[in-house]
Amino acid sequence: MFEYDQCLEDHIKSLHDEGRYRVFLDLERVAGQFPKAYNFGSYTSVDGKCPRNTLEPLSDITVWCSNDYLGMGQNKDVIEAMKEAIDRLGAGAGGTRNISGNHHLIVSLERELADLHQKEAGLVFSSGYVANESTLSTLSKLLPSVVMISDELNHASMIQGILHGKAEKKIFRHNDLAHLEEILKSIDPSRPKILAFESVYSMDGDISPMEKILDLADKYNCFTFLDEVHAVGMYGPHGGGIAEREGLMDRIDIIQGTLAKAFGVIGGYITGKTSTIDAIRSYASGFIFTTTLPPAVAAGALTSVRHLKQSNKERDLQQQRAGELKGLLAQAGIPYIHSETHIVPVMVGDAVLCKEVSDRLLGQFNMYIQPINFPTVPRGTERLRITPGPLHTSEMLAELVNCLSIIWDDINLPRSVAA
């Protein structure tokens, strides 16, 4: 007789044995006080049970790993827009759009997103993951004998979309233009090709050579799909992402983004030509069979997008804070990956030690940074992914680096030579 429970327990045990078991902190962000939050303790312990049952927090902590990159989840106008929408329209959307229709705030949000990316139309999904997975899998089924071409470090949602579509796929080495062209040359010119890549890659914080990729896409007649999830709101004069900053939005067929990071709410979207968006709307299961985002969420997202289209304050301060942190880390000899983006990966290189650094930051200094390990990053590249934002202060940055330095000495981690 097959032992189902034992099989699953063995899988969990293997994560513990490798030091990769993930423990999620039970925390509570407080409106108006972020990056401060209340820590209620670890939600899961080694035996899989919640170790504490209390309404009182253990401590106040500073959060350093949030994807609410610009603090827009704390923006007063965003919060008020969501409250007003609940009072006016109620809590839920009422069902899928095929059954319940579009609520007006979703229509307004899609128009605003299309305008942000200078496209004809937009389509909102329940998450960025669903937007990627649904769109890529649907396109691979609609375009006959299509070849899907993907950067090797594309997000899991893009990979799953390509896999679910079951079309032929080709993977090029990360940001390797020569390898990409080698692949493009090998494909029959008459076959349709979808070239999928990201602007900012979230674990290393590097940026794709977008213009050169698009030059190859034009040369070999590719349909282009760009994930701007870690760039929308934060780059470009209106927050349209790296493609806006580089003046390349008109050369991209589909620009995909999220409402859950810089815009501070939840949801994902795509923008493109009307015919393209209509095809995805009409055929994508992940859109057709998913309940629409609630009106309050759409209202908050709409307010956030409109704000960041005309305000550079948050973007400028975020870049300033990221630059400050990188300078302090370099001075302290704490190894990190250099990039021009807001993502600052501090490298540990071992799953167990990475967890220890994270635990010590929390237990000794009330600072929260979730350890990142395999399969999110390759083994041997485990890290703390720090995302300083406009709501962090210079004093907080200095304190963080000082605490990291103490831990580095305590557990004898290697230092890097200051630049």
Tab-separated table of C-alpha atoms in Angstrom:
chain	number	residue	atom	x	y	z
A	1	MET	CA	0.000	0.000	0.000
A	2	PHE	CA	1.389	3.377	-0.986
A	3	GLU	CA	2.174	5.642	1.960
A	4	TYR	CA	0.997	9.044	0.781
A	5	ASP	CA	1.772	10.916	3.990
A	6	GLN	CA	5.233	9.396	4.263
A	7	CYS	CA	6.072	10.349	0.693
A	8	LEU	CA	5.143	13.979	1.289
A	9	GLU	CA	6.936	14.048	4.636
A	10	ASP	CA	10.088	12.728	2.952
A	11	HIS	CA	9.973	15.587	0.459
A	12	ILE	CA	9.727	18.104	3.304
A	13	LYS	CA	12.553	16.365	5.161
A	14	SER	CA	14.793	16.714	2.119
A	15	LEU	CA	14.267	20.480	2.215
A	16	HIS	CA	15.281	20.535	5.882
A	17	ASP	CA	18.330	18.365	5.174
A	18	GLU	CA	19.515	20.750	2.454
A	19	GLY	CA	18.823	23.837	4.530
A	20	ARG	CA	16.233	24.978	1.975
A	21	TYR	CA	13.067	24.694	4.061
A	22	ARG	CA	11.256	28.022	3.877
A	23	VAL	CA	9.800	29.578	7.009
A	24	PHE	CA	7.371	32.435	6.476
A	25	LEU	CA	7.222	35.209	9.008
A	26	ASP	CA	3.843	36.127	10.436
A	27	LEU	CA	3.973	39.914	10.201
A	28	GLU	CA	1.625	42.857	10.082
A	29	ARG	CA	2.360	46.021	8.160
A	30	VAL	CA	0.899	49.117	9.762
A	31	ALA	CA	-0.496	51.824	7.480
A	32	GLY	CA	1.642	54.923	7.586
A	33	GLN	CA	4.575	53.270	9.378
A	34	PHE	CA	6.170	51.070	6.701
A	35	PRO	CA	8.946	49.806	6.508
A	36	LYS	CA	8.152	49.139	10.168
A	37	ALA	CA	5.955	46.127	10.861
A	38	TYR	CA	4.879	43.892	13.756
A	39	ASN	CA	6.484	40.451	14.021
A	40	PHE	CA	4.202	37.711	15.335
A	41	GLY	CA	6.800	34.956	14.864
A	42	SER	CA	7.373	32.155	12.373
A	43	TYR	CA	4.188	30.765	10.900
A	44	THR	CA	5.624	27.260	10.447
A	45	SER	CA	8.126	25.452	12.619
A	46	VAL	CA	10.097	22.261	11.956
A	47	ASP	CA	7.121	20.049	12.758
A	48	GLY	CA	4.891	22.062	10.436
A	49	LYS	CA	2.766	23.505	13.238
A	50	CYS	CA	2.275	27.103	14.257
A	51	PRO	CA	4.466	27.482	17.398
A	52	ARG	CA	2.634	30.472	18.843
A	53	ASN	CA	-0.982	31.371	19.344
A	54	THR	CA	-1.164	34.967	20.484
A	55	LEU	CA	-2.565	38.269	19.394
A	56	GLU	CA	0.471	40.132	20.747
A	57	PRO	CA	3.462	40.701	18.449
A	58	LEU	CA	6.923	39.571	19.521
A	59	SER	CA	8.611	42.739	18.319
A	60	ASP	CA	8.624	45.654	15.929
A	61	ILE	CA	10.786	44.995	12.878
A	62	THR	CA	12.141	46.806	9.825
A	63	VAL	CA	11.297	45.139	6.511
A	64	TRP	CA	14.070	45.184	3.885
A	65	CYS	CA	12.797	42.705	1.294
A	66	SER	CA	9.369	43.994	0.279
A	67	ASN	CA	8.345	44.159	-3.364
A	68	ASP	CA	6.185	47.183	-2.529
A	69	TYR	CA	9.170	48.956	-4.034
A	70	LEU	CA	7.933	52.548	-3.794
A	71	GLY	CA	5.735	52.239	-0.712
A	72	MET	CA	2.590	52.885	-2.753
A	73	GLY	CA	0.747	50.317	-0.645
A	74	GLN	CA	1.044	52.961	2.090
A	75	ASN	CA	0.051	55.939	-0.065
A	76	LYS	CA	-2.881	57.812	1.511
A	77	ASP	CA	-4.605	58.512	-1.808
A	78	VAL	CA	-4.416	54.850	-2.784
A	79	ILE	CA	-5.855	53.766	0.559
A	80	GLU	CA	-8.660	56.326	0.392
A	81	ALA	CA	-9.541	55.288	-3.166
A	82	MET	CA	-9.907	51.694	-2.038
A	83	LYS	CA	-12.077	52.646	0.934
A	84	GLU	CA	-14.304	54.818	-1.241
A	85	ALA	CA	-14.708	52.035	-3.810
A	86	ILE	CA	-15.821	49.564	-1.133
A	87	ASP	CA	-18.359	52.040	0.248
A	88	ARG	CA	-19.675	52.797	-3.239
A	89	LEU	CA	-19.453	49.416	-5.001
A	90	GLY	CA	-19.129	46.715	-2.359
A	91	ALA	CA	-16.443	44.121	-1.712
A	92	GLY	CA	-16.351	41.767	-4.679
A	93	ALA	CA	-16.541	41.845	-8.452
A	94	GLY	CA	-19.367	39.328	-8.638
A	95	GLY	CA	-17.640	36.698	-10.729
A	96	THR	CA	-15.739	36.280	-13.963
A	97	ARG	CA	-16.099	38.945	-16.604
A	98	ASN	CA	-17.741	36.424	-18.924
A	99	ILE	CA	-20.535	36.026	-16.381
A	100	SER	CA	-20.679	39.326	-14.530
A	101	GLY	CA	-19.358	41.745	-17.142
A	102	ASN	CA	-16.699	44.389	-16.648
A	103	HIS	CA	-16.994	46.649	-13.659
A	104	HIS	CA	-16.215	50.186	-14.743
A	105	LEU	CA	-13.061	50.582	-12.642
A	106	ILE	CA	-11.409	47.650	-14.441
A	107	VAL	CA	-12.185	49.267	-17.794
A	108	SER	CA	-10.682	52.545	-16.578
A	109	LEU	CA	-7.620	50.756	-15.238
A	110	GLU	CA	-7.012	48.931	-18.514
A	111	ARG	CA	-7.238	52.179	-20.451
A	112	GLU	CA	-4.782	53.815	-18.052
A	113	LEU	CA	-2.314	50.932	-18.407
A	114	ALA	CA	-2.566	50.981	-22.190
A	115	ASP	CA	-1.814	54.698	-22.119
A	116	LEU	CA	1.133	54.134	-19.749
A	117	HIS	CA	2.767	51.834	-22.297
A	118	GLN	CA	1.520	53.742	-25.372
A	119	LYS	CA	-0.497	50.747	-26.573
A	120	GLU	CA	-3.988	50.444	-28.003
A	121	ALA	CA	-5.415	48.186	-25.310
A	122	GLY	CA	-4.777	46.504	-21.983
A	123	LEU	CA	-6.057	43.442	-20.147
A	124	VAL	CA	-5.945	42.935	-16.371
A	125	PHE	CA	-5.434	39.507	-14.782
A	126	SER	CA	-5.579	38.308	-11.182
A	127	SER	CA	-1.764	38.323	-10.920
A	128	GLY	CA	1.377	38.902	-12.929
A	129	TYR	CA	2.010	35.153	-12.837
A	130	VAL	CA	-1.364	34.442	-14.434
A	131	ALA	CA	-0.824	37.199	-17.012
A	132	ASN	CA	2.451	35.624	-18.125
A	133	GLU	CA	1.361	32.011	-17.994
A	134	SER	CA	-1.989	32.577	-19.690
A	135	THR	CA	-0.732	34.887	-22.418
A	136	LEU	CA	2.283	32.843	-23.490
A	137	SER	CA	0.455	29.511	-23.393
A	138	THR	CA	-2.454	30.973	-25.377
A	139	LEU	CA	-0.227	32.563	-28.021
A	140	SER	CA	1.639	29.300	-28.499
A	141	LYS	CA	-1.673	27.599	-29.287
A	142	LEU	CA	-3.045	30.327	-31.554
A	143	LEU	CA	0.037	30.726	-33.769
A	144	PRO	CA	0.553	27.613	-35.957
A	145	SER	CA	3.948	25.867	-35.609
A	146	VAL	CA	5.265	28.740	-33.500
A	147	VAL	CA	8.693	28.543	-31.858
A	148	MET	CA	8.955	29.996	-28.356
A	149	ILE	CA	12.341	31.598	-27.643
A	150	SER	CA	13.088	32.392	-24.009
A	151	ASP	CA	15.927	33.817	-21.921
A	152	GLU	CA	17.166	31.118	-19.531
A	153	LEU	CA	16.529	33.333	-16.495
A	154	ASN	CA	12.946	34.246	-17.345
A	155	HIS	CA	10.477	34.069	-14.482
A	156	ALA	CA	8.817	30.761	-13.583
A	157	SER	CA	5.469	32.091	-14.831
A	158	MET	CA	6.904	32.644	-18.313
A	159	ILE	CA	8.538	29.227	-18.286
A	160	GLN	CA	5.279	27.582	-17.257
A	161	GLY	CA	3.351	29.433	-19.936
A	162	ILE	CA	5.748	28.205	-22.585
A	163	LEU	CA	5.640	24.650	-21.234
A	164	HIS	CA	1.832	24.597	-21.019
A	165	GLY	CA	1.528	25.810	-24.592
A	166	LYS	CA	3.453	22.715	-25.754
A	167	ALA	CA	5.000	24.525	-28.708
A	168	GLU	CA	8.610	23.993	-29.705
A	169	LYS	CA	10.875	26.017	-27.432
A	170	LYS	CA	14.420	27.330	-27.607
A	171	ILE	CA	16.324	28.715	-24.602
A	172	PHE	CA	19.130	31.245	-25.025
A	173	ARG	CA	21.834	31.958	-22.479
A	174	HIS	CA	21.010	34.905	-20.255
A	175	ASN	CA	21.334	38.187	-22.160
A	176	ASP	CA	23.641	36.438	-24.672
A	177	LEU	CA	22.983	38.146	-28.013
A	178	ALA	CA	25.305	35.895	-29.995
A	179	HIS	CA	23.570	32.760	-28.713
A	180	LEU	CA	20.168	34.300	-29.375
A	181	GLU	CA	21.072	35.059	-32.984
A	182	GLU	CA	22.496	31.573	-33.422
A	183	ILE	CA	19.114	30.173	-32.374
A	184	LEU	CA	17.178	32.570	-34.614
A	185	LYS	CA	19.307	31.639	-37.619
A	186	SER	CA	18.539	27.947	-37.066
A	187	ILE	CA	14.752	28.413	-37.340
A	188	ASP	CA	12.914	28.265	-40.661
A	189	PRO	CA	12.260	31.937	-41.548
A	190	SER	CA	8.664	31.114	-42.480
A	191	ARG	CA	7.800	29.897	-38.978
A	192	PRO	CA	6.285	32.320	-36.451
A	193	LYS	CA	8.549	33.058	-33.494
A	194	ILE	CA	7.791	34.560	-30.073
A	195	LEU	CA	10.771	36.091	-28.302
A	196	ALA	CA	10.114	36.392	-24.551
A	197	PHE	CA	12.409	38.245	-22.179
A	198	GLU	CA	12.432	40.570	-19.163
A	199	SER	CA	13.698	44.094	-18.643
A	200	VAL	CA	14.928	43.893	-15.030
A	201	TYR	CA	15.813	40.428	-13.745
A	202	SER	CA	14.710	40.263	-10.147
A	203	MET	CA	17.398	38.149	-8.481
A	204	ASP	CA	20.566	39.804	-9.843
A	205	GLY	CA	19.024	43.189	-10.636
A	206	ASP	CA	20.564	43.272	-14.120
A	207	ILE	CA	18.907	44.756	-17.211
A	208	SER	CA	18.531	43.114	-20.594
A	209	PRO	CA	20.203	44.673	-23.670
A	210	MET	CA	16.734	45.533	-24.881
A	211	GLU	CA	17.484	47.552	-28.001
A	212	LYS	CA	19.854	44.924	-29.368
A	213	ILE	CA	17.376	42.142	-28.607
A	214	LEU	CA	14.704	44.062	-30.480
A	215	ASP	CA	17.096	44.604	-33.400
A	216	LEU	CA	17.436	40.817	-33.665
A	217	ALA	CA	13.672	40.409	-33.311
A	218	ASP	CA	13.150	42.779	-36.254
A	219	LYS	CA	15.831	41.079	-38.318
A	220	TYR	CA	14.273	37.631	-37.864
A	221	ASN	CA	10.607	38.693	-37.786
A	222	CYS	CA	9.811	37.780	-34.160
A	223	PHE	CA	6.750	38.640	-32.124
A	224	THR	CA	8.106	40.196	-28.899
A	225	PHE	CA	6.882	39.696	-25.335
A	226	LEU	CA	8.481	41.841	-22.612
A	227	ASP	CA	8.028	41.292	-18.874
A	228	GLU	CA	8.450	44.679	-17.132
A	229	VAL	CA	7.253	43.475	-13.717
A	230	HIS	CA	10.317	44.717	-11.811
A	231	ALA	CA	10.507	47.978	-13.755
A	232	VAL	CA	6.988	49.411	-14.171
A	233	GLY	CA	6.421	52.404	-11.939
A	234	MET	CA	10.154	52.746	-11.256
A	235	TYR	CA	11.811	53.569	-14.575
A	236	GLY	CA	10.957	55.953	-17.375
A	237	PRO	CA	9.593	59.496	-17.033
A	238	HIS	CA	6.061	58.172	-16.391
A	239	GLY	CA	6.908	54.807	-14.818
A	240	GLY	CA	6.426	52.875	-18.061
A	241	GLY	CA	9.532	50.797	-17.345
A	242	ILE	CA	12.874	50.302	-19.039
A	243	ALA	CA	11.215	50.267	-22.468
A	244	GLU	CA	9.865	53.758	-21.825
A	245	ARG	CA	13.201	54.956	-20.477
A	246	GLU	CA	14.958	53.703	-23.607
A	247	GLY	CA	12.249	54.905	-26.017
A	248	LEU	CA	11.477	51.377	-27.227
A	249	MET	CA	7.836	50.745	-26.296
A	250	ASP	CA	6.601	51.073	-29.880
A	251	ARG	CA	8.873	48.195	-30.965
A	252	ILE	CA	7.390	45.642	-28.538
A	253	ASP	CA	4.241	43.632	-29.324
A	254	ILE	CA	3.178	42.826	-25.750
A	255	ILE	CA	4.357	44.601	-22.607
A	256	GLN	CA	3.401	42.759	-19.436
A	257	GLY	CA	3.457	44.197	-15.941
A	258	THR	CA	2.189	43.871	-12.413
A	259	LEU	CA	0.119	45.981	-10.059
A	260	ALA	CA	1.588	44.218	-7.018
A	261	LYS	CA	5.076	45.717	-6.837
A	262	ALA	CA	5.765	49.397	-7.560
A	263	PHE	CA	2.015	50.106	-7.745
A	264	GLY	CA	1.529	48.550	-4.307
A	265	VAL	CA	-1.700	46.567	-4.805
A	266	ILE	CA	-2.319	43.207	-6.580
A	267	GLY	CA	-2.919	41.963	-10.107
A	268	GLY	CA	-1.147	41.650	-13.439
A	269	TYR	CA	-1.744	42.902	-16.963
A	270	ILE	CA	-0.705	42.920	-20.591
A	271	THR	CA	-0.834	45.740	-23.123
A	272	GLY	CA	-0.620	45.649	-26.912
A	273	LYS	CA	-2.577	46.076	-30.125
A	274	THR	CA	-6.349	45.768	-29.863
A	275	SER	CA	-6.392	42.602	-31.975
A	276	THR	CA	-3.706	40.969	-29.831
A	277	ILE	CA	-5.411	41.788	-26.544
A	278	ASP	CA	-8.790	40.681	-27.890
A	279	ALA	CA	-7.343	37.313	-28.908
A	280	ILE	CA	-5.958	36.723	-25.394
A	281	ARG	CA	-9.223	37.923	-23.816
A	282	SER	CA	-11.175	35.497	-25.981
A	283	TYR	CA	-8.990	32.384	-25.645
A	284	ALA	CA	-6.944	32.503	-22.414
A	285	SER	CA	-8.340	30.135	-19.780
A	286	GLY	CA	-6.485	31.936	-17.002
A	287	PHE	CA	-8.493	35.045	-17.851
A	288	ILE	CA	-11.827	33.520	-18.857
A	289	PHE	CA	-12.285	31.344	-15.766
A	290	THR	CA	-10.907	33.666	-13.055
A	291	THR	CA	-13.010	36.087	-11.023
A	292	THR	CA	-12.271	39.727	-11.759
A	293	LEU	CA	-10.205	41.818	-9.361
A	294	PRO	CA	-12.495	43.505	-6.810
A	295	PRO	CA	-13.461	47.138	-7.476
A	296	ALA	CA	-11.466	48.348	-4.467
A	297	VAL	CA	-8.280	46.750	-5.817
A	298	ALA	CA	-8.853	48.270	-9.241
A	299	ALA	CA	-9.481	51.668	-7.643
A	300	GLY	CA	-6.272	51.488	-5.643
A	301	ALA	CA	-4.250	50.374	-8.663
A	302	LEU	CA	-5.774	53.075	-10.872
A	303	THR	CA	-4.907	55.761	-8.325
A	304	SER	CA	-1.367	54.440	-7.952
A	305	VAL	CA	-0.723	54.273	-11.707
A	306	ARG	CA	-2.029	57.813	-12.198
A	307	HIS	CA	0.101	59.106	-9.338
A	308	LEU	CA	3.326	57.532	-10.575
A	309	LYS	CA	2.707	58.696	-14.133
A	310	GLN	CA	3.213	62.269	-12.938
A	311	SER	CA	5.431	61.929	-9.849
A	312	ASN	CA	9.178	61.239	-10.000
A	313	LYS	CA	9.720	61.816	-6.284
A	314	GLU	CA	9.348	58.167	-5.331
A	315	ARG	CA	11.505	56.936	-8.219
A	316	ASP	CA	14.303	59.401	-7.505
A	317	LEU	CA	14.382	58.635	-3.789
A	318	GLN	CA	14.376	54.895	-4.410
A	319	GLN	CA	17.430	55.184	-6.655
A	320	GLN	CA	19.131	57.399	-4.093
A	321	ARG	CA	18.551	54.853	-1.328
A	322	ALA	CA	19.772	51.962	-3.490
A	323	GLY	CA	22.928	53.899	-4.328
A	324	GLU	CA	23.527	54.708	-0.667
A	325	LEU	CA	23.182	51.057	0.328
A	326	LYS	CA	25.581	49.861	-2.358
A	327	GLY	CA	28.153	52.421	-1.236
A	328	LEU	CA	27.873	51.373	2.408
A	329	LEU	CA	28.145	47.676	1.539
A	330	ALA	CA	31.258	48.334	-0.532
A	331	GLN	CA	32.859	50.267	2.315
A	332	ALA	CA	32.089	47.429	4.744
A	333	GLY	CA	33.350	44.724	2.397
A	334	ILE	CA	29.986	42.957	2.300
A	335	PRO	CA	29.771	41.125	-1.075
A	336	TYR	CA	26.886	42.138	-3.312
A	337	ILE	CA	26.036	42.035	-7.012
A	338	HIS	CA	26.625	45.381	-8.678
A	339	SER	CA	23.791	46.643	-10.860
A	340	GLU	CA	22.166	49.915	-11.847
A	341	THR	CA	18.779	48.902	-10.462
A	342	HIS	CA	17.017	49.099	-7.110
A	343	ILE	CA	17.631	45.402	-6.339
A	344	VAL	CA	20.671	44.785	-4.100
A	345	PRO	CA	21.563	41.074	-3.728
A	346	VAL	CA	23.948	40.424	-0.826
A	347	MET	CA	25.745	37.184	-1.583
A	348	VAL	CA	26.201	34.395	0.984
A	349	GLY	CA	26.596	31.344	-1.257
A	350	ASP	CA	25.321	28.676	1.136
A	351	ALA	CA	21.714	27.824	2.010
A	352	VAL	CA	22.334	27.079	5.708
A	353	LEU	CA	24.495	30.159	6.265
A	354	CYS	CA	22.061	32.356	4.349
A	355	LYS	CA	19.271	31.224	6.659
A	356	GLU	CA	21.526	31.868	9.657
A	357	VAL	CA	22.247	35.427	8.562
A	358	SER	CA	18.518	36.012	8.052
A	359	ASP	CA	17.666	34.506	11.453
A	360	ARG	CA	20.319	36.581	13.221
A	361	LEU	CA	19.148	39.793	11.565
A	362	LEU	CA	15.655	39.096	12.829
A	363	GLY	CA	16.471	37.676	16.258
A	364	GLN	CA	19.261	40.057	17.256
A	365	PHE	CA	18.435	43.239	15.361
A	366	ASN	CA	14.711	43.066	14.431
A	367	MET	CA	15.448	43.325	10.706
A	368	TYR	CA	13.612	41.120	8.217
A	369	ILE	CA	15.231	39.872	5.003
A	370	GLN	CA	13.981	36.554	3.668
A	371	PRO	CA	16.788	34.211	2.485
A	372	ILE	CA	16.713	33.336	-1.223
A	373	ASN	CA	17.860	29.866	-2.214
A	374	PHE	CA	17.357	27.103	-4.804
A	375	PRO	CA	15.249	26.782	-6.945
A	376	THR	CA	14.735	30.569	-7.030
A	377	VAL	CA	18.489	30.958	-7.576
A	378	PRO	CA	21.138	28.332	-8.469
A	379	ARG	CA	22.784	26.391	-5.664
A	380	GLY	CA	25.885	28.159	-4.458
A	381	THR	CA	24.415	31.616	-5.126
A	382	GLU	CA	22.150	31.872	-2.069
A	383	ARG	CA	21.596	35.467	-1.075
A	384	LEU	CA	19.714	38.130	0.827
A	385	ARG	CA	17.752	40.185	-1.692
A	386	ILE	CA	17.491	43.715	-0.318
A	387	THR	CA	15.123	46.256	-1.843
A	388	PRO	CA	15.675	49.679	-0.280
A	389	GLY	CA	12.911	52.135	-1.033
A	390	PRO	CA	11.870	55.726	-0.524
A	391	LEU	CA	10.448	55.011	2.939
A	392	HIS	CA	13.776	53.753	4.275
A	393	THR	CA	16.023	56.442	5.754
A	394	SER	CA	19.777	56.944	5.525
A	395	GLU	CA	19.993	56.074	9.221
A	396	MET	CA	18.196	52.788	8.597
A	397	LEU	CA	20.641	51.954	5.783
A	398	ALA	CA	23.661	52.588	7.993
A	399	GLU	CA	22.177	50.479	10.783
A	400	LEU	CA	21.462	47.594	8.409
A	401	VAL	CA	25.010	47.492	7.068
A	402	ASN	CA	26.463	47.725	10.572
A	403	CYS	CA	24.351	44.752	11.681
A	404	LEU	CA	25.327	42.748	8.598
A	405	SER	CA	28.976	43.495	9.354
A	406	ILE	CA	28.626	42.209	12.903
A	407	ILE	CA	27.009	38.981	11.674
A	408	TRP	CA	29.633	38.584	8.932
A	409	ASP	CA	32.330	38.599	11.621
A	410	ASP	CA	30.394	36.375	14.030
A	411	ILE	CA	30.013	33.526	11.523
A	412	ASN	CA	33.263	34.236	9.667
A	413	LEU	CA	31.824	34.941	6.221
A	414	PRO	CA	34.270	36.166	3.556
A	415	ARG	CA	34.552	39.874	2.861
A	416	SER	CA	34.852	41.472	-0.539
A	417	VAL	CA	37.411	44.095	-1.477
A	418	ALA	CA	35.827	47.542	-1.420
A	419	ALA	CA	35.479	49.109	-4.855
